[in-house]
Amino acid sequence: MDPPAFHVDFSEVERIEIIKGPFDVRHQGSMAGLVNIITKRPEEGFRLKLNASAGSFNFINLSPVVSYADDKLSILVGYSYRYSKPYKDGDGRRVTEYANYKPEFRNKKAFEINTYWTKLGFKPIENHSVEFSYTRQDARNVLYPYLRMDTIRDKMDRFNMNYQIDGISDTLKSLKFRLYYAKVDHLMDSRFRTGMYMRTDAESKTYGGRLEANLGDLTLGFEAYKRNWDATTFMMMMGKQFSIPDVDTENFGLYGEYKRNLSDRLRLVAGLRLDTTKTKADRSKANTDLYFDYKNTRSTSKTDTYPSGNVQLFYELQKGTELFVGLGHSVRVPDAQERYFALAPMGGNRWVGNPELKPSKNTELDLGIKHSTDKALIKATAFYSFVQDYITVHRQSGSPDARSYENVDAQFFGGEVDLRLSLTQELFLFGGMSYVQARKETKPEKNIRSSNVAEIPPLKTRLALRYDKGIYFGEVETILLATQNRVDRDLNEQKTSGYGVVNVKVGGNFKGFTLTTGIDNVFDKKYFEHLSYLRNPFAMPPSVKVPEPGRTFYINASYTF
């Protein structure tokens, strides 16, 4: 139900790396891009950072972080508390008024989240370093207006251990070993809603490791993990069903990446990876009768072995101007929900996975140019992607009908432009534009008649002007999105009107104090994101569209010692 980033608090984050396209071989399943969240490490000496934020709709966020580091030892401890009531849209209506919330819950808390984290590092001997990290998150009463249920309890534990040896030999530069474990316990139900009561108790566990050797221009690695998804759903007049029947996903992968300067101007990056992935459901829980009725199979396990890789070339056309071309191939194995989900409400439409789904295979060509000077940075990229066996949701004919998953071939193409321009020493202009089109093959016999791929964003533009004197700044930005009318009618996806919003913020810093305040959606515009209503399964009817926040005030303050 939650995006993975939900389980990382803002105060933990040092930076975010984004690899666009199928150009990462270190992580299995990075089909069209990778978002890598890197958490903070202790800085030299004793450090204390106090953060406090407040805003509209009773939003508050308090977060102290304390750390210490020297040549031998480092430790960091942090805490964050977040709370808010439901926001209001540009018409002044609370977001809970758009769904079937009981009147007494329409102005209750929208979320309450406590997060604790710590890091401990030391160097047992020369050139050896060890780091342990642990995060605990406890979220309660998180509202999901676009779904039929809300989170009552969402508890997460995340543990990492890293061991690194440097300077081993002239050939073997370093050796890195990592172990990790994560667990989420997620209870959702409809106690805040009118209508039929339902509940889903879901749990996920992931543990694995990675061994990586740096041989100068060549990096070699091995990755292995096991992920378990298990969910039980209860509905009135239906009883208990194992909607995700205790499914294990086990993966073993070998990879290598080679980086080399072929000349003063030409740089090569190439990667290759081989994976074996097995998905297996608990046969005693799996609804094999439902699989057989709609997919003519009783299979509860599948093993896939597949290669992936990429080649990238970077060429310096002239000083400050670099051209890029990349060709990549990557694979995503169907997840536990897509293969083994099963839910059969009494008298209603069903939801059934497809145990025979094939992995999706993306072959993509990217072209780019980057030009930088003392006053300007311009980046432009274009891509074409062919995805064999793309996984799409479709309506499965039967009595009664069911939503399920099917493989189709699909094509994606588009691009983006990013501009950063220094108008004066203090005045800066930022701009960006992105656009993507997507088409899929039709299969009328499978009720796949629309050639449009669902959930594709419309044309987006961002312009911002920033005045920055170092100790204080001011910024105004506008975000514009075009109408999204390329929708998948098979899934009742609806046209979403275009919109434009304006945001402003000002801030400054002095002797360790930093203060930022701003207004988002200055003109109190009522608008909808193109993903405001379509979530499956457990989605509300398509008529329920969730608006974005109206005019929102906020203030952030921090002190660093």
Coordinates of C-alpha atoms in Angstrom, one line a residue:
M1 CA 0.0 0.0 0.0
D2 CA 2.8 2.4 0.8
P3 CA 5.6 3.6 -1.5
P4 CA 9.0 2.5 0.0
A5 CA 10.0 6.2 0.5
F6 CA 7.2 6.5 3.1
H7 CA 9.4 4.5 5.5
V8 CA 12.4 6.9 5.4
D9 CA 12.0 10.1 7.4
F10 CA 13.1 13.4 5.8
S11 CA 15.5 14.0 8.6
E12 CA 17.3 10.8 7.9
V13 CA 18.1 11.8 4.3
E14 CA 21.5 13.1 3.2
R15 CA 20.8 13.0 -0.6
I16 CA 18.8 11.2 -3.2
E17 CA 20.4 9.7 -6.3
I18 CA 18.3 9.0 -9.4
I19 CA 19.5 6.8 -12.2
K20 CA 17.2 7.2 -15.2
G21 CA 16.8 4.3 -17.6
P22 CA 17.9 0.7 -17.3
F23 CA 21.5 1.6 -16.5
D24 CA 21.9 0.2 -13.0
V25 CA 23.3 -3.4 -12.6
R26 CA 23.8 -3.3 -8.9
H27 CA 20.1 -3.8 -8.0
Q28 CA 17.8 -6.4 -9.4
G29 CA 14.5 -5.1 -10.9
S30 CA 15.6 -1.6 -11.8
M31 CA 13.6 -1.7 -15.0
A32 CA 13.3 1.9 -16.0
G33 CA 15.2 3.8 -13.2
L34 CA 16.5 3.7 -9.7
V35 CA 15.8 5.9 -6.7
N36 CA 18.6 5.5 -4.2
I37 CA 18.0 7.2 -0.8
I38 CA 21.3 7.8 1.0
T39 CA 20.9 8.5 4.7
K40 CA 23.0 10.8 6.8
R41 CA 26.3 9.8 8.5
P42 CA 27.9 11.4 11.5
E43 CA 30.2 14.4 10.8
E44 CA 33.5 15.0 12.5
G45 CA 33.2 16.1 16.2
F46 CA 30.1 16.6 18.3
R47 CA 27.0 17.8 16.3
L48 CA 23.5 18.7 17.3
K49 CA 20.7 19.6 14.9
L50 CA 17.2 20.6 16.0
N51 CA 14.4 20.8 13.4
A52 CA 10.9 22.1 13.8
S53 CA 8.2 22.6 11.2
A54 CA 4.6 23.8 11.4
G55 CA 2.0 24.5 8.8
S56 CA -1.6 24.5 7.7
F57 CA -4.1 21.8 8.8
N58 CA -2.3 21.5 12.2
F59 CA 0.8 20.0 10.7
I60 CA 3.8 19.7 13.0
N61 CA 7.2 18.0 12.7
L62 CA 9.8 17.9 15.4
S63 CA 13.2 16.2 14.9
P64 CA 16.3 16.3 17.0
V65 CA 19.5 14.6 15.7
V66 CA 22.7 14.3 17.7
S67 CA 26.0 12.7 16.5
Y68 CA 29.7 12.3 17.3
A69 CA 32.6 11.1 15.1
D70 CA 36.4 10.9 15.4
D71 CA 39.0 8.8 13.6
K72 CA 37.9 5.5 15.3
L73 CA 34.3 5.8 16.3
S74 CA 31.1 7.4 15.1
I75 CA 27.5 7.4 16.4
L76 CA 24.3 9.1 15.4
V77 CA 20.9 9.1 17.1
G78 CA 17.8 10.8 15.6
Y79 CA 14.0 11.1 16.3
S80 CA 11.1 12.5 14.3
Y81 CA 7.5 13.1 15.1
R82 CA 4.9 14.1 12.4
Y83 CA 1.3 14.9 12.8
S84 CA -1.4 16.5 10.7
K85 CA -5.2 16.8 10.2
P86 CA -6.8 16.2 6.8
Y87 CA -6.0 19.1 4.4
K88 CA -8.5 21.3 2.5
D89 CA -8.6 21.7 -1.2
G90 CA -8.9 25.0 -3.2
D91 CA -12.7 25.0 -2.5
G92 CA -12.2 24.8 1.2
R93 CA -13.4 21.2 1.5
R94 CA -11.6 18.7 3.5
V95 CA -10.1 15.8 1.5
T96 CA -12.1 13.4 3.7
E97 CA -15.4 14.9 2.4
Y98 CA -14.7 13.3 -1.0
A99 CA -14.8 9.7 0.2
N100 CA -17.2 7.8 2.5
Y101 CA -15.8 8.9 5.9
K102 CA -18.2 9.0 8.8
P103 CA -18.9 12.6 9.9
E104 CA -17.1 12.2 13.2
F105 CA -13.9 11.2 11.5
R106 CA -13.7 13.9 8.8
N107 CA -11.6 16.2 10.9
K108 CA -9.6 13.7 12.9
K109 CA -5.9 13.1 12.4
A110 CA -4.7 12.4 8.9
F111 CA -1.5 10.8 10.2
E112 CA 0.7 10.4 13.2
I113 CA 4.2 9.1 12.8
N114 CA 7.1 8.4 15.2
T115 CA 10.5 7.5 13.7
Y116 CA 13.7 6.6 15.6
W117 CA 17.0 5.8 14.1
T118 CA 20.6 5.3 15.0
K119 CA 24.0 4.6 13.4
L120 CA 27.2 3.2 15.0
G121 CA 30.5 2.9 13.2
F122 CA 34.0 2.0 14.1
K123 CA 37.3 0.9 12.7
P124 CA 38.6 -2.3 14.3
I125 CA 41.9 -2.2 12.5
E126 CA 43.6 -0.1 9.8
N127 CA 41.7 0.0 6.5
H128 CA 38.7 -1.8 8.0
S129 CA 35.4 -0.1 8.8
V130 CA 32.1 -1.4 10.2
E131 CA 28.8 0.4 10.4
F132 CA 25.5 -0.7 11.9
S133 CA 22.2 1.2 11.4
Y134 CA 18.7 0.7 12.7
T135 CA 15.4 2.5 12.1
R136 CA 12.1 2.0 13.8
Q137 CA 8.9 3.7 12.5
D138 CA 5.5 3.6 14.0
A139 CA 2.7 5.2 11.9
R140 CA -0.9 5.3 13.0
N141 CA -4.2 6.4 11.6
V142 CA -2.9 7.3 8.1
L143 CA -5.8 8.1 5.8
Y144 CA -6.1 6.9 2.2
P145 CA -9.2 8.6 0.7
Y146 CA -8.7 7.0 -2.7
L147 CA -9.0 3.5 -1.1
R148 CA -11.7 1.8 0.8
M149 CA -9.5 1.4 3.9
D150 CA -7.1 3.4 6.0
T151 CA -4.0 2.5 8.0
I152 CA -4.6 1.7 11.6
R153 CA -1.1 0.5 12.3
D154 CA 2.0 0.6 10.2
K155 CA 5.2 -0.5 12.0
M156 CA 8.5 -0.8 10.3
D157 CA 12.0 -2.1 11.3
R158 CA 15.0 -1.6 9.1
F159 CA 18.5 -2.9 9.9
N160 CA 21.8 -2.6 7.9
M161 CA 25.3 -3.8 8.5
N162 CA 28.2 -2.6 6.2
Y163 CA 31.8 -3.9 6.4
Q164 CA 34.5 -2.4 4.1
I165 CA 38.1 -3.2 3.6
D166 CA 40.2 -0.7 1.6
G167 CA 43.7 -0.9 0.1
I168 CA 43.9 -4.7 0.0
S169 CA 46.3 -4.9 -3.0
D170 CA 47.2 -3.1 -6.2
T171 CA 44.6 -5.2 -8.0
L172 CA 41.9 -5.5 -5.4
K173 CA 41.2 -1.9 -4.3
S174 CA 38.4 -2.6 -1.9
L175 CA 35.9 -5.2 -0.7
K176 CA 32.4 -4.3 0.6
F177 CA 30.0 -6.6 2.4
R178 CA 26.5 -5.6 3.3
L179 CA 23.7 -7.4 5.2
Y180 CA 20.2 -5.9 5.5
Y181 CA 16.8 -6.7 7.0
A182 CA 13.4 -4.9 6.8
K183 CA 10.0 -5.7 8.1
V184 CA 6.6 -3.9 7.8
D185 CA 3.5 -4.8 9.8
H186 CA 0.6 -3.0 8.2
L187 CA -3.1 -3.2 9.4
M188 CA -5.8 -1.5 7.4
D189 CA -9.5 -1.4 7.9
S190 CA -12.6 0.6 7.2
R191 CA -13.6 1.6 10.8
F192 CA -13.6 5.3 9.8
R193 CA -15.9 4.7 6.8
T194 CA -19.6 4.1 6.1
G195 CA -20.7 0.9 4.3
M196 CA -19.5 -2.7 4.6
Y197 CA -16.6 -3.4 7.0
M198 CA -13.4 -4.8 5.7
R199 CA -9.9 -5.3 7.0
T200 CA -6.5 -6.3 5.6
D201 CA -3.6 -7.4 7.7
A202 CA -0.4 -7.3 5.6
E203 CA 3.2 -8.1 6.5
S204 CA 6.4 -7.9 4.5
K205 CA 9.9 -9.1 5.3
T206 CA 13.1 -8.7 3.3
Y207 CA 16.5 -9.9 4.2
G208 CA 19.6 -10.2 2.0
G209 CA 23.2 -9.3 1.4
R210 CA 25.7 -8.1 -1.2
L211 CA 29.4 -8.7 -1.7
E212 CA 31.2 -6.3 -4.0
A213 CA 34.8 -6.1 -5.1
N214 CA 36.4 -3.0 -6.7
L215 CA 39.2 -3.9 -9.1
G216 CA 39.9 -0.4 -10.4
D217 CA 38.1 -0.1 -13.7
L218 CA 36.0 -3.2 -13.0
T219 CA 33.5 -3.8 -10.2
L220 CA 32.2 -7.3 -9.5
G221 CA 29.4 -8.2 -7.2
F222 CA 27.0 -10.9 -5.9
E223 CA 23.5 -10.1 -4.5
A224 CA 21.0 -12.4 -2.8
Y225 CA 17.8 -11.7 -1.0
K226 CA 14.5 -13.2 0.1
R227 CA 11.3 -11.1 0.3
N228 CA 8.0 -12.3 1.8
W229 CA 4.6 -10.8 1.3
D230 CA 1.7 -12.1 3.3
A231 CA -1.8 -10.5 3.5
T232 CA -5.1 -11.6 4.9
T233 CA -8.4 -9.8 4.1
F234 CA -11.7 -10.0 5.9
M235 CA -14.9 -8.7 4.5
M236 CA -18.5 -8.9 5.8
M237 CA -20.4 -11.8 4.4
M238 CA -17.1 -13.2 3.0
G239 CA -15.0 -14.2 6.0
K240 CA -11.2 -14.4 5.9
Q241 CA -9.3 -14.9 2.7
F242 CA -5.6 -15.1 2.1
S243 CA -5.4 -12.3 -0.5
I244 CA -1.6 -12.6 -0.8
P245 CA -0.9 -16.2 0.3
D246 CA 2.5 -16.0 2.1
V247 CA 4.6 -15.5 -1.1
D248 CA 8.4 -15.8 -1.0
T249 CA 10.5 -14.1 -3.7
E250 CA 14.1 -15.4 -3.7
N251 CA 16.7 -13.8 -5.9
F252 CA 20.4 -14.6 -6.7
G253 CA 22.3 -12.3 -9.0
L254 CA 25.8 -11.8 -10.3
Y255 CA 26.9 -8.5 -11.8
G256 CA 29.9 -6.6 -13.2
E257 CA 30.4 -3.0 -14.2
Y258 CA 33.3 -1.7 -16.2
K259 CA 34.3 2.0 -16.5
R260 CA 37.1 3.2 -18.7
N261 CA 38.3 6.4 -20.3
L262 CA 38.9 5.4 -23.9
S263 CA 40.5 8.8 -24.8
D264 CA 40.7 12.3 -23.4
R265 CA 37.2 12.9 -24.6
L266 CA 35.5 9.5 -24.7
R267 CA 34.3 7.6 -21.6
L268 CA 32.8 4.1 -21.5
V269 CA 30.5 2.5 -18.9
A270 CA 29.3 -1.0 -19.4
G271 CA 27.4 -3.4 -17.1
L272 CA 26.2 -7.0 -17.2
R273 CA 24.0 -9.0 -14.8
L274 CA 22.5 -12.4 -14.5
D275 CA 19.7 -13.3 -12.1
T276 CA 17.6 -16.2 -11.1
T277 CA 14.4 -15.4 -9.3
K278 CA 11.9 -17.8 -7.8
T279 CA 8.4 -16.8 -6.6
K280 CA 6.5 -19.3 -4.5
A281 CA 3.1 -19.1 -2.7
D282 CA 2.0 -21.2 0.3
R283 CA -0.1 -23.8 -1.5
S284 CA -2.2 -24.3 1.7
K285 CA -3.3 -20.7 1.5
A286 CA -3.4 -20.0 -2.2
N287 CA -6.8 -19.9 -3.8
T288 CA -5.9 -22.3 -6.6
D289 CA -9.6 -22.8 -7.6
L290 CA -9.7 -19.1 -8.4
Y291 CA -6.5 -19.3 -10.5
F292 CA -8.0 -22.3 -12.4
D293 CA -11.3 -20.6 -13.0
Y294 CA -9.8 -17.5 -14.6
K295 CA -6.3 -18.6 -15.7
N296 CA -6.6 -22.4 -16.2
T297 CA -3.7 -23.1 -13.9
R298 CA -3.1 -24.2 -10.3
S299 CA 0.5 -23.2 -10.3
T300 CA 1.9 -21.7 -7.1
S301 CA 5.6 -21.3 -8.0
K302 CA 7.7 -20.1 -10.9
T303 CA 11.5 -19.7 -11.6
D304 CA 12.9 -17.1 -14.0
T305 CA 16.5 -16.8 -15.1
Y306 CA 17.4 -13.8 -17.2
P307 CA 20.3 -11.5 -18.2
S308 CA 20.4 -7.7 -18.2
G309 CA 23.0 -5.1 -19.0
N310 CA 23.9 -1.8 -20.6
V311 CA 26.4 0.1 -22.6
Q312 CA 26.9 3.9 -22.1
L313 CA 29.2 6.3 -24.0
F314 CA 30.0 9.9 -22.9
Y315 CA 31.8 12.1 -25.4
E316 CA 33.1 15.6 -24.6
L317 CA 32.3 17.5 -27.8
Q318 CA 34.0 20.6 -26.5
K319 CA 34.9 22.1 -23.1
G320 CA 31.6 22.1 -21.1
T321 CA 29.6 20.1 -23.6
E322 CA 29.1 16.4 -23.3
L323 CA 27.0 14.0 -25.4
F324 CA 25.6 10.8 -24.1
V325 CA 24.2 7.7 -25.7
G326 CA 23.1 4.6 -23.7
L327 CA 21.5 1.3 -24.7
G328 CA 20.2 -0.9 -21.9
H329 CA 18.2 -4.0 -21.2
S330 CA 16.6 -4.8 -17.8
V331 CA 14.0 -7.2 -16.4
R332 CA 11.3 -7.0 -13.7
V333 CA 9.9 -10.2 -12.3
P334 CA 6.1 -10.1 -11.5
D335 CA 5.6 -9.4 -7.8
A336 CA 3.6 -11.5 -5.3
Q337 CA 0.4 -9.5 -5.9
E338 CA 0.5 -9.7 -9.7
R339 CA 1.0 -13.5 -9.7
Y340 CA -0.9 -14.8 -6.6
F341 CA -3.4 -12.2 -5.3
A342 CA -6.9 -13.7 -4.8
L343 CA -10.0 -12.1 -3.5
A344 CA -13.6 -13.3 -4.1
P345 CA -16.2 -11.2 -2.3
M346 CA -19.6 -12.7 -2.2
G347 CA -21.7 -11.5 -5.1
G348 CA -19.1 -8.9 -6.2
N349 CA -16.4 -8.6 -8.8
R350 CA -13.2 -10.6 -8.0
W351 CA -9.5 -9.8 -8.1
V352 CA -7.2 -12.6 -9.2
G353 CA -3.5 -12.7 -9.9
N354 CA -2.0 -14.5 -12.9
P355 CA 0.5 -17.2 -11.9
E356 CA 1.7 -17.6 -15.5
L357 CA 2.8 -14.0 -15.9
K358 CA 6.1 -13.5 -17.7
P359 CA 8.8 -11.0 -16.5
S360 CA 8.7 -7.6 -18.2
K361 CA 11.8 -6.9 -20.3
N362 CA 12.7 -3.3 -21.1
T363 CA 15.1 -2.5 -24.0
E364 CA 15.8 1.2 -24.1
L365 CA 17.8 3.7 -26.0
D366 CA 18.7 7.1 -24.4
L367 CA 20.3 10.1 -26.0
G368 CA 21.4 13.2 -24.1
I369 CA 23.4 16.4 -24.1
K370 CA 24.7 18.5 -21.2
H371 CA 26.2 22.0 -21.7
S372 CA 27.7 23.9 -18.7
T373 CA 29.4 27.2 -18.4
D374 CA 30.1 29.5 -15.4
K375 CA 26.5 30.9 -15.8
A376 CA 24.4 28.2 -17.3
L377 CA 23.7 24.5 -17.1
I378 CA 21.4 22.9 -19.8
K379 CA 20.6 19.2 -20.0
A380 CA 18.3 17.5 -22.5
T381 CA 17.5 13.8 -22.9
A382 CA 15.3 11.7 -25.1
F383 CA 14.4 8.0 -24.8
Y384 CA 12.7 5.2 -26.6
S385 CA 11.7 2.1 -24.7
F386 CA 10.2 -1.2 -25.9
V387 CA 8.9 -3.3 -23.1
Q388 CA 8.2 -6.9 -24.0
D389 CA 5.5 -8.5 -21.8
Y390 CA 4.6 -5.3 -20.0
I391 CA 2.2 -6.1 -17.1
T392 CA -1.1 -4.4 -17.3
V393 CA -4.3 -4.6 -15.3
H394 CA -7.3 -5.8 -17.3
R395 CA -10.9 -6.9 -16.8
Q396 CA -11.1 -10.7 -16.9
S397 CA -14.3 -12.0 -18.3
G398 CA -16.1 -14.6 -16.2
S399 CA -19.1 -14.9 -13.9
P400 CA -18.7 -12.6 -12.1
D401 CA -16.0 -10.4 -13.8
A402 CA -12.6 -10.1 -12.2
R403 CA -9.7 -7.7 -12.4
S404 CA -6.4 -9.4 -13.2
Y405 CA -3.0 -9.0 -14.9
E406 CA -1.9 -9.7 -18.4
N407 CA 1.3 -9.5 -20.5
V408 CA 1.3 -7.1 -23.5
D409 CA 4.0 -5.4 -25.5
A410 CA 4.3 -1.7 -24.9
Q411 CA 6.3 1.3 -26.1
F412 CA 7.3 4.4 -24.2
F413 CA 9.1 7.5 -25.6
G414 CA 9.6 11.0 -24.4
G415 CA 12.2 13.3 -23.0
E416 CA 13.0 16.2 -20.7
V417 CA 14.9 19.4 -20.5
D418 CA 16.5 21.0 -17.5
L419 CA 17.8 24.6 -17.3
R420 CA 19.7 26.5 -14.6
L421 CA 20.8 30.0 -15.5
S422 CA 22.6 32.6 -13.5
L423 CA 21.2 36.0 -14.5
T424 CA 23.3 37.9 -12.1
Q425 CA 25.5 37.0 -9.1
E426 CA 22.3 36.8 -6.9
L427 CA 19.5 36.1 -9.4
F428 CA 18.9 32.6 -10.8
L429 CA 16.4 31.1 -13.2
F430 CA 15.5 27.4 -13.1
G431 CA 13.3 25.6 -15.7
G432 CA 12.3 22.1 -16.6
M433 CA 10.0 20.3 -18.9
S434 CA 9.2 16.6 -19.2
Y435 CA 6.9 14.6 -21.6
V436 CA 6.2 10.9 -22.2
Q437 CA 3.9 8.9 -24.5
A438 CA 3.0 5.3 -24.1
R439 CA 1.2 2.7 -26.2
K440 CA 0.4 -0.9 -25.7
E441 CA -0.8 -3.7 -27.9
T442 CA -4.5 -4.5 -27.7
K443 CA -6.0 -8.0 -27.0
P444 CA -9.7 -7.8 -27.5
E445 CA -10.1 -11.4 -26.5
K446 CA -8.7 -10.3 -23.1
N447 CA -10.8 -7.2 -22.9
I448 CA -7.7 -5.1 -23.6
R449 CA -9.0 -2.7 -26.2
S450 CA -7.4 0.6 -25.3
S451 CA -3.9 1.2 -26.7
N452 CA -3.2 3.8 -24.0
V453 CA -1.0 2.7 -21.0
A454 CA -2.6 3.6 -17.7
E455 CA -1.1 6.1 -15.2
I456 CA 1.1 8.0 -17.7
P457 CA 1.8 11.6 -16.6
P458 CA 1.0 14.6 -18.9
L459 CA 3.3 17.3 -20.1
K460 CA 4.9 19.1 -17.1
T461 CA 6.7 22.4 -16.9
R462 CA 8.4 24.1 -14.0
L463 CA 9.8 27.6 -13.9
A464 CA 11.4 29.2 -10.8
L465 CA 13.2 32.5 -10.1
R466 CA 15.4 32.7 -7.0
Y467 CA 17.2 35.6 -5.4
D468 CA 20.0 34.4 -3.2
K469 CA 22.4 36.5 -1.1
G470 CA 23.8 33.5 0.8
I471 CA 22.5 34.5 4.2
Y472 CA 18.9 35.0 2.9
F473 CA 16.9 34.1 -0.3
G474 CA 13.5 34.4 -1.9
E475 CA 12.0 32.1 -4.6
V476 CA 8.9 32.0 -6.6
E477 CA 8.0 29.0 -8.8
T478 CA 5.1 27.9 -11.0
I479 CA 4.3 24.4 -11.9
L480 CA 2.2 23.7 -15.0
L481 CA 0.6 20.4 -16.2
A482 CA -1.2 19.9 -19.4
T483 CA -4.6 18.0 -19.7
Q484 CA -4.1 14.3 -19.5
N485 CA -6.5 12.8 -22.0
R486 CA -4.5 9.7 -23.0
V487 CA -6.3 7.4 -20.7
D488 CA -7.0 3.7 -20.4
R489 CA -10.8 3.4 -20.9
D490 CA -10.7 -0.3 -20.2
L491 CA -9.9 0.6 -16.5
N492 CA -12.3 3.5 -16.3
E493 CA -9.3 5.9 -16.2
Q494 CA -10.6 9.4 -16.6
K495 CA -9.4 12.6 -18.3
T496 CA -7.7 14.9 -15.8
S497 CA -7.7 18.6 -16.6
G498 CA -4.5 20.6 -16.8
Y499 CA -3.6 23.1 -14.0
G500 CA -1.0 25.6 -12.9
V501 CA 0.0 26.5 -9.3
V502 CA 2.4 29.1 -7.9
N503 CA 4.5 28.6 -4.8
V504 CA 6.7 31.1 -2.9
K505 CA 9.2 30.8 -0.1
V506 CA 11.8 32.9 1.7
G507 CA 14.5 32.0 4.1
G508 CA 17.8 32.8 5.7
N509 CA 20.5 31.6 8.0
F510 CA 22.7 33.1 10.7
K511 CA 25.2 31.5 13.1
G512 CA 23.7 28.0 12.9
F513 CA 20.1 29.1 12.7
T514 CA 18.1 28.5 9.5
L515 CA 14.5 29.7 8.9
T516 CA 12.4 29.0 5.9
T517 CA 8.7 30.0 5.4
G518 CA 6.5 29.7 2.4
I519 CA 3.1 29.3 0.7
D520 CA 2.3 26.5 -1.6
N521 CA -0.6 27.0 -4.1
V522 CA -0.7 30.7 -3.5
F523 CA -3.9 31.3 -5.5
D524 CA -5.8 28.4 -3.7
K525 CA -6.3 26.5 -6.9
K526 CA -8.4 23.4 -6.8
Y527 CA -6.8 20.7 -9.0
F528 CA -6.3 17.0 -9.3
E529 CA -3.1 15.0 -10.1
H530 CA -3.5 12.4 -12.9
L531 CA -3.1 9.6 -10.3
S532 CA -5.7 11.0 -8.0
Y533 CA -8.2 8.1 -8.2
L534 CA -6.8 4.9 -9.6
R535 CA -5.3 2.5 -7.1
N536 CA -5.9 -1.2 -7.2
P537 CA -7.0 -3.3 -5.5
F538 CA -9.3 -1.8 -2.9
A539 CA -9.9 1.3 -4.9
M540 CA -12.9 3.6 -4.4
P541 CA -15.2 3.9 -7.4
P542 CA -13.7 6.0 -10.2
S543 CA -16.2 8.8 -9.3
V544 CA -14.1 9.5 -6.2
K545 CA -11.2 11.7 -7.2
V546 CA -8.9 13.1 -4.5
P547 CA -7.9 16.8 -4.9
E548 CA -4.6 18.2 -4.0
P549 CA -4.1 20.7 -1.1
G550 CA -5.3 24.3 -1.5
R551 CA -3.3 27.2 -0.2
T552 CA -0.8 25.9 2.4
F553 CA 1.4 27.9 4.8
Y554 CA 4.5 26.4 6.4
I555 CA 7.5 27.4 8.4
N556 CA 10.7 25.4 9.0
A557 CA 13.3 26.2 11.6
S558 CA 16.5 24.5 12.5
Y559 CA 19.6 25.0 14.7
T560 CA 22.9 23.3 14.1
F561 CA 25.7 23.1 16.7

